[in-house]
């Protein structure tokens, strides 16, 4: 089989820029060079695009950005006439590098939220993961909640507001939230964010106000949820039309909740399988697959849940269309447990991308 020209994209203008670099580093360690000509495109936090030809080890930190010898200004053109990467040379000329398929290793805004996916659609290049619609709907927690509730999938009680309304009439907004959610603690989140950035747990009205002010720094749409006491569990789903759901993993946050520090700095516990009954696991797998289909996900997604203490009720928390992908991340670990090793998983994701593209061409 001919080698595929694979564009691996990382970084991005996102609060999850660093996490993306770490995911990308792990992916590069495991991609089979016999199968792919790997072309690396890095995007800085400011949103500048570069073709990177240096040592991939430099991607795990920001060292790649300082490696000026090995980076060139470049981007993916939305025009279909030259598919792939356009490199801007020093002498004002440009060159072109073909891409057969793209692996966008982005988390959060400007990468996991449908924006990049829109560019790849225009360029007509196959890409790993969810399409424009499912990426943006899953990225937006308010949309996810509304759509899944409509589909009969259980969620924590929620309310939402626009920061414009809050700035205009704080009291009416706070009254509405207290009426809808009815008790503290509550969770306040920017609708479109990730890695727990801008997420707060609040115990009273003053904290609620402060949390809304924090959340609106990240998104003008703000979600407020009742606090669910219980276990946090996750299910990895893979596939386009026919999906596979993994066994269930559990996270035990080192902090009061799974905030940024608990995710990336402290030693939060990760258990595979989760400490739940077989019956609850089966139920979660079914709901995960249903939610994946309802949201129109393709390729992969990690579906996160709470299992409520006492009632054992299963409540969906959120869907991540590009879950953490480091070698110790939950998604690849769950897949490994059902017999799909990391390298094999990468090949499958790339094959699913090509398959979906061919279907849409018909
Ligand atoms: N309704 C809730 N009840 C209890 N804990 C919550 C709730 N919502 C969020 N959390 C906690 O906050 C963390 C981050 O929230 P989440 O919605 O998953 O946002 P992110 O996309 O940033 O991961 C969760 O992993 C969980 O620990
Ligand atoms: Mg989460």
mmCIF file of C-alpha atoms and ligand atoms in Angstrom:
data_model
loop_
_atom_site.group_PDB
_atom_site.id
_atom_site.type_symbol
_atom_site.label_atom_id
_atom_site.label_comp_id
_atom_site.label_asym_id
_atom_site.label_seq_id
_atom_site.Cartn_x
_atom_site.Cartn_y
_atom_site.Cartn_z
ATOM 1 C CA UNK A 1 0.000 0.000 0.000
ATOM 2 C CA UNK A 2 1.222 3.517 -0.818
ATOM 3 C CA UNK A 3 2.195 5.695 2.090
ATOM 4 C CA UNK A 4 -0.406 8.282 3.026
ATOM 5 C CA UNK A 5 0.588 11.936 3.323
ATOM 6 C CA UNK A 6 -0.686 12.607 6.829
ATOM 7 C CA UNK A 7 -0.951 16.119 8.230
ATOM 8 C CA UNK A 8 -0.733 16.140 12.015
ATOM 9 C CA UNK A 9 -1.909 19.455 13.431
ATOM 10 C CA UNK A 10 -1.223 20.568 17.000
ATOM 11 C CA UNK A 11 -1.280 23.470 19.460
ATOM 12 C CA UNK A 12 -3.882 26.019 18.499
ATOM 13 C CA UNK A 13 -5.278 29.273 19.803
ATOM 14 C CA UNK A 14 -6.926 27.570 22.751
ATOM 15 C CA UNK A 15 -6.697 27.450 26.540
ATOM 16 C CA UNK A 16 -5.879 23.762 25.944
ATOM 17 C CA UNK A 17 -2.873 24.493 23.722
ATOM 18 C CA UNK A 18 -0.397 22.735 26.046
ATOM 19 C CA UNK A 19 -2.594 19.657 26.390
ATOM 20 C CA UNK A 20 -2.805 19.432 22.601
ATOM 21 C CA UNK A 21 0.987 19.436 22.300
ATOM 22 C CA UNK A 22 1.226 16.589 24.820
ATOM 23 C CA UNK A 23 -1.433 14.559 23.015
ATOM 24 C CA UNK A 24 0.351 15.181 19.713
ATOM 25 C CA UNK A 25 3.712 14.109 21.112
ATOM 26 C CA UNK A 26 2.266 10.742 22.196
ATOM 27 C CA UNK A 27 0.590 10.293 18.816
ATOM 28 C CA UNK A 28 3.860 10.980 16.975
ATOM 29 C CA UNK A 29 5.646 8.412 19.111
ATOM 30 C CA UNK A 30 3.170 5.758 18.007
ATOM 31 C CA UNK A 31 2.386 6.587 14.363
ATOM 32 C CA UNK A 32 3.884 4.065 11.982
ATOM 33 C CA UNK A 33 6.414 5.798 9.686
ATOM 34 C CA UNK A 34 6.146 2.903 7.262
ATOM 35 C CA UNK A 35 2.515 3.821 6.630
ATOM 36 C CA UNK A 36 2.578 7.606 6.759
ATOM 37 C CA UNK A 37 4.617 10.544 5.492
ATOM 38 C CA UNK A 38 4.050 12.758 8.490
ATOM 39 C CA UNK A 39 3.726 16.495 7.952
ATOM 40 C CA UNK A 40 3.562 18.555 11.114
ATOM 41 C CA UNK A 41 1.674 21.799 11.273
ATOM 42 C CA UNK A 42 1.904 23.699 14.542
ATOM 43 C CA UNK A 43 -0.361 26.560 15.498
ATOM 44 C CA UNK A 44 0.825 28.965 18.184
ATOM 45 C CA UNK A 45 -1.398 30.277 20.960
ATOM 46 C CA UNK A 46 -1.689 33.486 18.958
ATOM 47 C CA UNK A 47 -3.005 31.506 15.992
ATOM 48 C CA UNK A 48 0.079 31.601 13.739
ATOM 49 C CA UNK A 49 0.582 28.533 11.526
ATOM 50 C CA UNK A 50 3.941 26.871 10.836
ATOM 51 C CA UNK A 51 5.176 23.770 9.075
ATOM 52 C CA UNK A 52 7.536 22.144 11.585
ATOM 53 C CA UNK A 53 10.309 19.867 10.332
ATOM 54 C CA UNK A 54 12.458 19.653 13.486
ATOM 55 C CA UNK A 55 12.697 16.994 16.178
ATOM 56 C CA UNK A 56 9.206 15.991 17.298
ATOM 57 C CA UNK A 57 10.440 15.794 20.904
ATOM 58 C CA UNK A 58 10.332 19.607 20.849
ATOM 59 C CA UNK A 59 6.558 19.471 20.586
ATOM 60 C CA UNK A 60 6.024 18.234 24.123
ATOM 61 C CA UNK A 61 7.139 21.720 25.218
ATOM 62 C CA UNK A 62 7.113 25.050 23.412
ATOM 63 C CA UNK A 63 10.715 24.413 22.243
ATOM 64 C CA UNK A 64 9.437 23.840 18.694
ATOM 65 C CA UNK A 65 8.411 27.512 18.485
ATOM 66 C CA UNK A 66 11.994 28.610 19.205
ATOM 67 C CA UNK A 67 13.438 26.172 16.673
ATOM 68 C CA UNK A 68 13.404 28.796 13.889
ATOM 69 C CA UNK A 69 15.675 26.735 11.614
ATOM 70 C CA UNK A 70 12.950 24.132 11.299
ATOM 71 C CA UNK A 71 9.785 26.111 11.001
ATOM 72 C CA UNK A 72 8.305 27.847 8.022
ATOM 73 C CA UNK A 73 5.189 29.937 7.681
ATOM 74 C CA UNK A 74 2.538 27.680 6.185
ATOM 75 C CA UNK A 75 -1.175 26.978 6.239
ATOM 76 C CA UNK A 76 -3.888 24.813 4.770
ATOM 77 C CA UNK A 77 -5.645 26.500 1.931
ATOM 78 C CA UNK A 78 -9.458 26.229 1.723
ATOM 79 C CA UNK A 79 -9.101 26.171 -2.065
ATOM 80 C CA UNK A 80 -9.528 22.726 -3.610
ATOM 81 C CA UNK A 81 -7.185 23.322 -6.510
ATOM 82 C CA UNK A 82 -4.025 22.645 -4.449
ATOM 83 C CA UNK A 83 -4.955 20.265 -1.669
ATOM 84 C CA UNK A 84 -2.695 20.419 1.315
ATOM 85 C CA UNK A 85 -0.154 22.733 2.841
ATOM 86 C CA UNK A 86 0.936 25.996 1.264
ATOM 87 C CA UNK A 87 4.417 26.988 2.455
ATOM 88 C CA UNK A 88 5.428 30.640 2.275
ATOM 89 C CA UNK A 89 9.103 30.870 1.411
ATOM 90 C CA UNK A 90 11.496 33.633 2.493
ATOM 91 C CA UNK A 91 11.777 34.906 -1.089
ATOM 92 C CA UNK A 92 7.995 35.471 -1.271
ATOM 93 C CA UNK A 93 7.479 32.382 -3.444
ATOM 94 C CA UNK A 94 5.362 29.520 -2.196
ATOM 95 C CA UNK A 95 5.561 25.736 -2.332
ATOM 96 C CA UNK A 96 2.964 23.040 -1.890
ATOM 97 C CA UNK A 97 2.904 19.803 0.126
ATOM 98 C CA UNK A 98 0.183 17.259 -0.518
ATOM 99 C CA UNK A 99 -2.097 15.976 2.276
ATOM 100 C CA UNK A 100 -4.182 12.827 1.869
ATOM 101 C CA UNK A 101 -5.623 12.993 5.357
ATOM 102 C CA UNK A 102 -5.444 15.253 8.398
ATOM 103 C CA UNK A 103 -5.263 14.369 12.099
ATOM 104 C CA UNK A 104 -6.295 17.516 13.966
ATOM 105 C CA UNK A 105 -4.937 16.969 17.483
ATOM 106 C CA UNK A 106 -6.659 19.975 19.038
ATOM 107 C CA UNK A 107 -8.548 20.299 22.262
ATOM 108 C CA UNK A 108 -11.021 23.084 22.866
ATOM 109 C CA UNK A 109 -11.674 26.248 20.936
ATOM 110 C CA UNK A 110 -10.439 26.853 17.401
ATOM 111 C CA UNK A 111 -9.765 23.181 16.791
ATOM 112 C CA UNK A 112 -12.240 20.825 18.475
ATOM 113 C CA UNK A 113 -15.205 23.144 17.986
ATOM 114 C CA UNK A 114 -15.950 22.755 14.264
ATOM 115 C CA UNK A 115 -13.919 25.735 13.050
ATOM 116 C CA UNK A 116 -10.974 23.664 11.765
ATOM 117 C CA UNK A 117 -13.334 20.996 10.543
ATOM 118 C CA UNK A 118 -15.014 23.673 8.389
ATOM 119 C CA UNK A 119 -11.673 24.488 6.785
ATOM 120 C CA UNK A 120 -10.987 20.803 6.004
ATOM 121 C CA UNK A 121 -14.460 20.463 4.492
ATOM 122 C CA UNK A 122 -13.826 23.441 2.211
ATOM 123 C CA UNK A 123 -10.418 22.052 1.261
ATOM 124 C CA UNK A 124 -12.016 18.617 0.682
ATOM 125 C CA UNK A 125 -9.399 16.740 2.661
ATOM 126 C CA UNK A 126 -10.443 13.783 4.875
ATOM 127 C CA UNK A 127 -9.850 14.353 8.590
ATOM 128 C CA UNK A 128 -9.932 12.317 11.786
ATOM 129 C CA UNK A 129 -12.875 12.746 14.112
ATOM 130 C CA UNK A 130 -16.207 14.481 14.209
ATOM 131 C CA UNK A 131 -17.559 16.740 11.475
ATOM 132 C CA UNK A 132 -18.463 20.431 11.752
ATOM 133 C CA UNK A 133 -21.948 20.010 13.205
ATOM 134 C CA UNK A 134 -21.141 17.377 15.804
ATOM 135 C CA UNK A 135 -17.883 19.081 16.820
ATOM 136 C CA UNK A 136 -19.534 22.427 17.486
ATOM 137 C CA UNK A 137 -22.627 21.002 19.163
ATOM 138 C CA UNK A 138 -20.544 18.782 21.490
ATOM 139 C CA UNK A 139 -18.163 21.646 22.271
ATOM 140 C CA UNK A 140 -21.050 23.810 23.391
ATOM 141 C CA UNK A 141 -22.258 22.463 26.731
ATOM 142 C CA UNK A 142 -25.610 24.301 26.547
ATOM 143 C CA UNK A 143 -26.385 22.849 23.106
ATOM 144 C CA UNK A 144 -25.306 19.377 24.251
ATOM 145 C CA UNK A 145 -27.592 19.603 27.286
ATOM 146 C CA UNK A 146 -30.597 20.800 25.280
ATOM 147 C CA UNK A 147 -30.207 18.240 22.485
ATOM 148 C CA UNK A 148 -29.571 15.275 24.783
ATOM 149 C CA UNK A 149 -32.404 16.183 27.157
ATOM 150 C CA UNK A 150 -34.693 16.300 24.123
ATOM 151 C CA UNK A 151 -33.427 12.827 23.162
ATOM 152 C CA UNK A 152 -34.390 11.511 26.595
ATOM 153 C CA UNK A 153 -30.857 11.245 27.995
ATOM 154 C CA UNK A 154 -30.636 12.175 31.656
ATOM 155 C CA UNK A 155 -28.515 15.176 32.679
ATOM 156 C CA UNK A 156 -28.017 17.257 35.805
ATOM 157 C CA UNK A 157 -30.655 19.980 36.206
ATOM 158 C CA UNK A 158 -29.393 23.037 34.300
ATOM 159 C CA UNK A 159 -29.988 26.690 33.511
ATOM 160 C CA UNK A 160 -28.166 29.039 31.142
ATOM 161 C CA UNK A 161 -27.704 32.702 30.487
ATOM 162 C CA UNK A 162 -26.110 35.208 28.188
ATOM 163 C CA UNK A 163 -23.525 37.467 29.792
ATOM 164 C CA UNK A 164 -25.194 40.451 28.109
ATOM 165 C CA UNK A 165 -28.358 39.799 30.123
ATOM 166 C CA UNK A 166 -26.313 39.329 33.304
ATOM 167 C CA UNK A 167 -24.543 42.656 32.766
ATOM 168 C CA UNK A 168 -27.888 44.334 32.139
ATOM 169 C CA UNK A 169 -29.906 42.875 34.983
ATOM 170 C CA UNK A 170 -27.895 40.821 37.431
ATOM 171 C CA UNK A 171 -30.704 40.350 39.932
ATOM 172 C CA UNK A 172 -33.195 38.848 37.459
ATOM 173 C CA UNK A 173 -30.509 36.436 36.229
ATOM 174 C CA UNK A 174 -29.530 35.325 39.726
ATOM 175 C CA UNK A 175 -33.203 34.881 40.731
ATOM 176 C CA UNK A 176 -33.793 32.773 37.624
ATOM 177 C CA UNK A 177 -30.802 30.533 38.392
ATOM 178 C CA UNK A 178 -31.765 30.052 42.036
ATOM 179 C CA UNK A 179 -35.323 29.220 40.970
ATOM 180 C CA UNK A 180 -34.223 26.718 38.297
ATOM 181 C CA UNK A 181 -31.505 24.918 40.252
ATOM 182 C CA UNK A 182 -33.023 25.478 43.715
ATOM 183 C CA UNK A 183 -30.025 24.558 45.910
ATOM 184 C CA UNK A 184 -26.291 25.086 46.359
ATOM 185 C CA UNK A 185 -23.635 23.980 45.561
ATOM 186 C CA UNK A 186 -23.938 24.640 41.850
ATOM 187 C CA UNK A 187 -21.498 24.364 38.962
ATOM 188 C CA UNK A 188 -20.865 27.359 36.727
ATOM 189 C CA UNK A 189 -19.180 26.792 33.353
ATOM 190 C CA UNK A 190 -18.435 28.691 30.174
ATOM 191 C CA UNK A 191 -20.608 26.932 27.575
ATOM 192 C CA UNK A 192 -17.683 26.550 25.207
ATOM 193 C CA UNK A 193 -14.522 25.604 27.054
ATOM 194 C CA UNK A 194 -12.562 22.584 28.251
ATOM 195 C CA UNK A 195 -9.975 21.229 30.695
ATOM 196 C CA UNK A 196 -12.131 22.788 33.455
ATOM 197 C CA UNK A 197 -10.926 26.280 32.517
ATOM 198 C CA UNK A 198 -13.406 28.811 33.929
ATOM 199 C CA UNK A 199 -15.414 26.107 35.761
ATOM 200 C CA UNK A 200 -16.363 26.803 39.418
ATOM 201 C CA UNK A 201 -18.274 25.087 42.179
ATOM 202 C CA UNK A 202 -20.214 27.671 44.173
ATOM 203 C CA UNK A 203 -21.792 27.508 47.626
ATOM 204 C CA UNK A 204 -23.727 30.781 47.809
ATOM 205 C CA UNK A 205 -24.972 33.746 45.795
ATOM 206 C CA UNK A 206 -21.753 35.772 46.171
ATOM 207 C CA UNK A 207 -19.685 32.883 44.832
ATOM 208 C CA UNK A 208 -22.260 32.401 42.073
ATOM 209 C CA UNK A 209 -21.817 36.019 40.962
ATOM 210 C CA UNK A 210 -18.016 35.750 41.043
ATOM 211 C CA UNK A 211 -18.144 32.468 39.086
ATOM 212 C CA UNK A 212 -20.331 34.002 36.370
ATOM 213 C CA UNK A 213 -17.883 36.904 36.071
ATOM 214 C CA UNK A 214 -15.032 34.385 35.698
ATOM 215 C CA UNK A 215 -16.909 32.163 33.221
ATOM 216 C CA UNK A 216 -17.826 35.081 30.956
ATOM 217 C CA UNK A 217 -14.131 35.728 30.369
ATOM 218 C CA UNK A 218 -14.125 32.507 28.335
ATOM 219 C CA UNK A 219 -17.569 32.537 26.720
ATOM 220 C CA UNK A 220 -20.537 34.877 26.644
ATOM 221 C CA UNK A 221 -22.886 31.918 27.128
ATOM 222 C CA UNK A 222 -22.846 30.448 30.617
ATOM 223 C CA UNK A 223 -24.169 27.148 31.904
ATOM 224 C CA UNK A 224 -25.185 26.548 35.522
ATOM 225 C CA UNK A 225 -25.835 23.031 36.803
ATOM 226 C CA UNK A 226 -26.913 21.364 40.000
ATOM 227 C CA UNK A 227 -24.080 19.607 41.811
ATOM 228 C CA UNK A 228 -24.091 15.852 41.320
ATOM 229 C CA UNK A 229 -22.566 13.870 44.166
ATOM 230 C CA UNK A 230 -21.195 10.563 42.970
ATOM 231 C CA UNK A 231 -18.581 8.906 40.774
ATOM 232 C CA UNK A 232 -17.186 10.363 37.544
ATOM 233 C CA UNK A 233 -16.942 7.739 34.830
ATOM 234 C CA UNK A 234 -16.030 7.780 31.142
ATOM 235 C CA UNK A 235 -16.718 5.637 28.086
ATOM 236 C CA UNK A 236 -14.695 5.671 24.857
ATOM 237 C CA UNK A 237 -16.680 5.317 21.633
ATOM 238 C CA UNK A 238 -15.148 4.541 18.225
ATOM 239 C CA UNK A 239 -16.706 4.300 14.773
ATOM 240 C CA UNK A 240 -18.684 6.030 12.061
ATOM 241 C CA UNK A 241 -22.016 4.247 11.694
ATOM 242 C CA UNK A 242 -21.371 1.026 13.582
ATOM 243 C CA UNK A 243 -19.869 2.015 16.907
ATOM 244 C CA UNK A 244 -17.824 0.260 19.559
ATOM 245 C CA UNK A 245 -18.164 1.333 23.203
ATOM 246 C CA UNK A 246 -15.312 0.546 25.567
ATOM 247 C CA UNK A 247 -15.469 -0.678 29.112
ATOM 248 C CA UNK A 248 -15.947 2.101 31.659
ATOM 249 C CA UNK A 249 -13.152 4.017 33.352
ATOM 250 C CA UNK A 250 -13.398 6.078 36.518
ATOM 251 C CA UNK A 251 -11.592 9.185 37.636
ATOM 252 C CA UNK A 252 -11.109 10.079 41.264
ATOM 253 C CA UNK A 253 -10.226 13.796 41.301
ATOM 254 C CA UNK A 254 -7.414 14.790 43.673
ATOM 255 C CA UNK A 255 -9.300 18.044 44.409
ATOM 256 C CA UNK A 256 -12.864 18.897 45.370
ATOM 257 C CA UNK A 257 -13.748 18.434 41.714
ATOM 258 C CA UNK A 258 -11.830 17.580 38.529
ATOM 259 C CA UNK A 259 -10.409 21.062 37.975
ATOM 260 C CA UNK A 260 -7.407 21.959 35.787
ATOM 261 C CA UNK A 261 -4.952 21.249 38.590
ATOM 262 C CA UNK A 262 -6.525 17.871 39.375
ATOM 263 C CA UNK A 263 -6.385 16.974 35.673
ATOM 264 C CA UNK A 264 -2.833 17.917 34.841
ATOM 265 C CA UNK A 265 -0.839 18.633 38.003
ATOM 266 C CA UNK A 266 -1.963 16.542 41.000
ATOM 267 C CA UNK A 267 -2.201 12.807 41.017
ATOM 268 C CA UNK A 268 -5.854 12.142 40.382
ATOM 269 C CA UNK A 269 -6.812 8.466 40.435
ATOM 270 C CA UNK A 270 -7.760 6.648 37.266
ATOM 271 C CA UNK A 271 -9.398 3.249 37.561
ATOM 272 C CA UNK A 272 -10.097 0.811 34.767
ATOM 273 C CA UNK A 273 -12.587 -0.730 35.126
ATOM 274 C CA UNK A 274 -14.684 1.718 37.140
ATOM 275 C CA UNK A 275 -15.987 0.654 40.549
ATOM 276 C CA UNK A 276 -19.529 0.138 39.339
ATOM 277 C CA UNK A 277 -21.752 -2.892 38.755
ATOM 278 C CA UNK A 278 -21.841 -4.729 35.423
ATOM 279 C CA UNK A 279 -25.417 -3.614 35.036
ATOM 280 C CA UNK A 280 -24.523 0.086 35.438
ATOM 281 C CA UNK A 281 -21.561 -0.349 33.031
ATOM 282 C CA UNK A 282 -23.804 -1.834 30.387
ATOM 283 C CA UNK A 283 -26.309 0.967 30.848
ATOM 284 C CA UNK A 284 -23.556 3.590 30.446
ATOM 285 C CA UNK A 285 -22.211 1.940 27.285
ATOM 286 C CA UNK A 286 -25.687 2.000 25.748
ATOM 287 C CA UNK A 287 -26.302 5.653 26.674
ATOM 288 C CA UNK A 288 -22.818 6.617 25.410
ATOM 289 C CA UNK A 289 -23.550 5.052 22.006
ATOM 290 C CA UNK A 290 -26.988 6.632 21.852
ATOM 291 C CA UNK A 291 -25.620 10.094 22.717
ATOM 292 C CA UNK A 292 -22.832 9.640 20.122
ATOM 293 C CA UNK A 293 -25.404 8.882 17.450
ATOM 294 C CA UNK A 294 -27.810 11.644 18.508
ATOM 295 C CA UNK A 295 -25.002 14.220 18.339
ATOM 296 C CA UNK A 296 -23.906 12.875 14.930
ATOM 297 C CA UNK A 297 -20.403 11.966 16.140
ATOM 298 C CA UNK A 298 -18.027 10.205 13.741
ATOM 299 C CA UNK A 299 -14.604 8.681 14.331
ATOM 300 C CA UNK A 300 -14.284 9.011 18.060
ATOM 301 C CA UNK A 301 -15.574 10.640 21.211
ATOM 302 C CA UNK A 302 -15.266 10.153 24.935
ATOM 303 C CA UNK A 303 -18.576 10.353 26.725
ATOM 304 C CA UNK A 304 -18.388 11.420 30.381
ATOM 305 C CA UNK A 305 -20.940 10.607 33.058
ATOM 306 C CA UNK A 306 -21.772 10.850 36.738
ATOM 307 C CA UNK A 307 -23.132 7.868 38.650
ATOM 308 C CA UNK A 308 -25.077 9.454 41.461
ATOM 309 C CA UNK A 309 -24.337 8.270 44.959
ATOM 310 C CA UNK A 310 -27.300 6.523 46.590
ATOM 311 C CA UNK A 311 -29.675 6.433 43.616
ATOM 312 C CA UNK A 312 -27.054 4.991 41.190
ATOM 313 C CA UNK A 313 -28.676 7.158 38.555
ATOM 314 C CA UNK A 314 -26.564 7.618 35.400
ATOM 315 C CA UNK A 315 -26.309 11.255 34.259
ATOM 316 C CA UNK A 316 -24.382 12.299 31.175
ATOM 317 C CA UNK A 317 -21.934 15.158 31.816
ATOM 318 C CA UNK A 318 -20.337 15.979 28.473
ATOM 319 C CA UNK A 319 -19.008 14.623 25.182
ATOM 320 C CA UNK A 320 -15.404 15.287 24.137
ATOM 321 C CA UNK A 321 -14.869 14.919 20.410
ATOM 322 C CA UNK A 322 -11.072 15.076 20.706
ATOM 323 C CA UNK A 323 -10.380 13.598 24.131
ATOM 324 C CA UNK A 324 -6.938 13.735 25.746
ATOM 325 C CA UNK A 325 -4.653 11.461 23.742
ATOM 326 C CA UNK A 326 -1.439 11.122 25.722
ATOM 327 C CA UNK A 327 -0.297 7.564 26.320
ATOM 328 C CA UNK A 328 -1.783 7.755 29.840
ATOM 329 C CA UNK A 329 -5.047 9.407 28.796
ATOM 330 C CA UNK A 330 -8.350 7.684 29.431
ATOM 331 C CA UNK A 331 -9.496 7.300 25.808
ATOM 332 C CA UNK A 332 -6.520 5.289 24.481
ATOM 333 C CA UNK A 333 -6.312 3.358 27.758
ATOM 334 C CA UNK A 334 -9.950 2.282 27.540
ATOM 335 C CA UNK A 335 -9.472 1.221 23.929
ATOM 336 C CA UNK A 336 -6.364 -0.729 24.873
ATOM 337 C CA UNK A 337 -8.423 -2.625 27.449
ATOM 338 C CA UNK A 338 -10.800 -3.822 24.752
ATOM 339 C CA UNK A 339 -7.912 -4.989 22.572
ATOM 340 C CA UNK A 340 -7.200 -1.929 20.430
ATOM 341 C CA UNK A 341 -3.605 -0.873 21.103
ATOM 342 C CA UNK A 342 -2.500 2.738 20.684
ATOM 343 C CA UNK A 343 -0.892 2.391 17.198
ATOM 344 C CA UNK A 344 -3.744 0.247 15.960
ATOM 345 C CA UNK A 345 -6.190 2.876 17.263
ATOM 346 C CA UNK A 346 -4.425 5.617 15.277
ATOM 347 C CA UNK A 347 -4.600 3.504 12.096
ATOM 348 C CA UNK A 348 -8.297 2.847 12.700
ATOM 349 C CA UNK A 349 -9.071 6.540 13.218
ATOM 350 C CA UNK A 350 -7.277 7.456 10.003
ATOM 351 C CA UNK A 351 -9.073 4.673 8.103
ATOM 352 C CA UNK A 352 -12.433 5.883 9.487
ATOM 353 C CA UNK A 353 -11.620 9.416 8.271
ATOM 354 C CA UNK A 354 -10.920 8.180 4.741
ATOM 355 C CA UNK A 355 -13.999 5.938 4.769
ATOM 356 C CA UNK A 356 -16.295 8.818 5.793
ATOM 357 C CA UNK A 357 -14.822 11.092 3.144
ATOM 358 C CA UNK A 358 -15.464 8.490 0.426
ATOM 359 C CA UNK A 359 -19.066 8.041 1.602
ATOM 360 C CA UNK A 360 -19.677 11.782 1.405
ATOM 361 C CA UNK A 361 -18.177 11.936 -2.091
ATOM 362 C CA UNK A 362 -20.862 9.643 -3.459
HETATM 363 N N1 LIG B 1 -23.011 19.137 37.548
HETATM 364 C C1 LIG B 1 -21.866 18.756 38.110
HETATM 365 N N2 LIG B 1 -21.868 18.115 39.304
HETATM 366 C C2 LIG B 1 -20.717 17.727 39.902
HETATM 367 N N3 LIG B 1 -19.487 17.949 39.381
HETATM 368 C C3 LIG B 1 -19.415 18.587 38.209
HETATM 369 C C4 LIG B 1 -20.592 19.007 37.491
HETATM 370 N N4 LIG B 1 -20.217 19.585 36.355
HETATM 371 C C5 LIG B 1 -18.877 19.555 36.331
HETATM 372 N N5 LIG B 1 -18.388 18.968 37.437
HETATM 373 C C6 LIG B 1 -16.945 18.781 37.772
HETATM 374 O O1 LIG B 1 -16.186 19.727 37.018
HETATM 375 C C7 LIG B 1 -15.328 19.050 36.088
HETATM 376 C C8 LIG B 1 -15.222 19.837 34.804
HETATM 377 O O2 LIG B 1 -16.489 20.027 34.242
HETATM 378 P P1 LIG B 1 -16.818 19.580 32.754
HETATM 379 O O3 LIG B 1 -18.247 19.899 32.495
HETATM 380 O O4 LIG B 1 -16.414 18.178 32.552
HETATM 381 O O5 LIG B 1 -15.941 20.599 31.893
HETATM 382 P P2 LIG B 1 -14.628 20.417 30.982
HETATM 383 O O6 LIG B 1 -15.128 20.424 29.584
HETATM 384 O O7 LIG B 1 -13.832 21.620 31.277
HETATM 385 O O8 LIG B 1 -13.982 19.112 31.355
HETATM 386 C C9 LIG B 1 -15.941 17.657 35.968
HETATM 387 O O9 LIG B 1 -14.965 16.710 35.581
HETATM 388 C C10 LIG B 1 -16.451 17.423 37.375
HETATM 389 O O10 LIG B 1 -15.397 17.084 38.274
HETATM 390 MG MG1 LIG B 2 -14.872 17.261 31.450
#
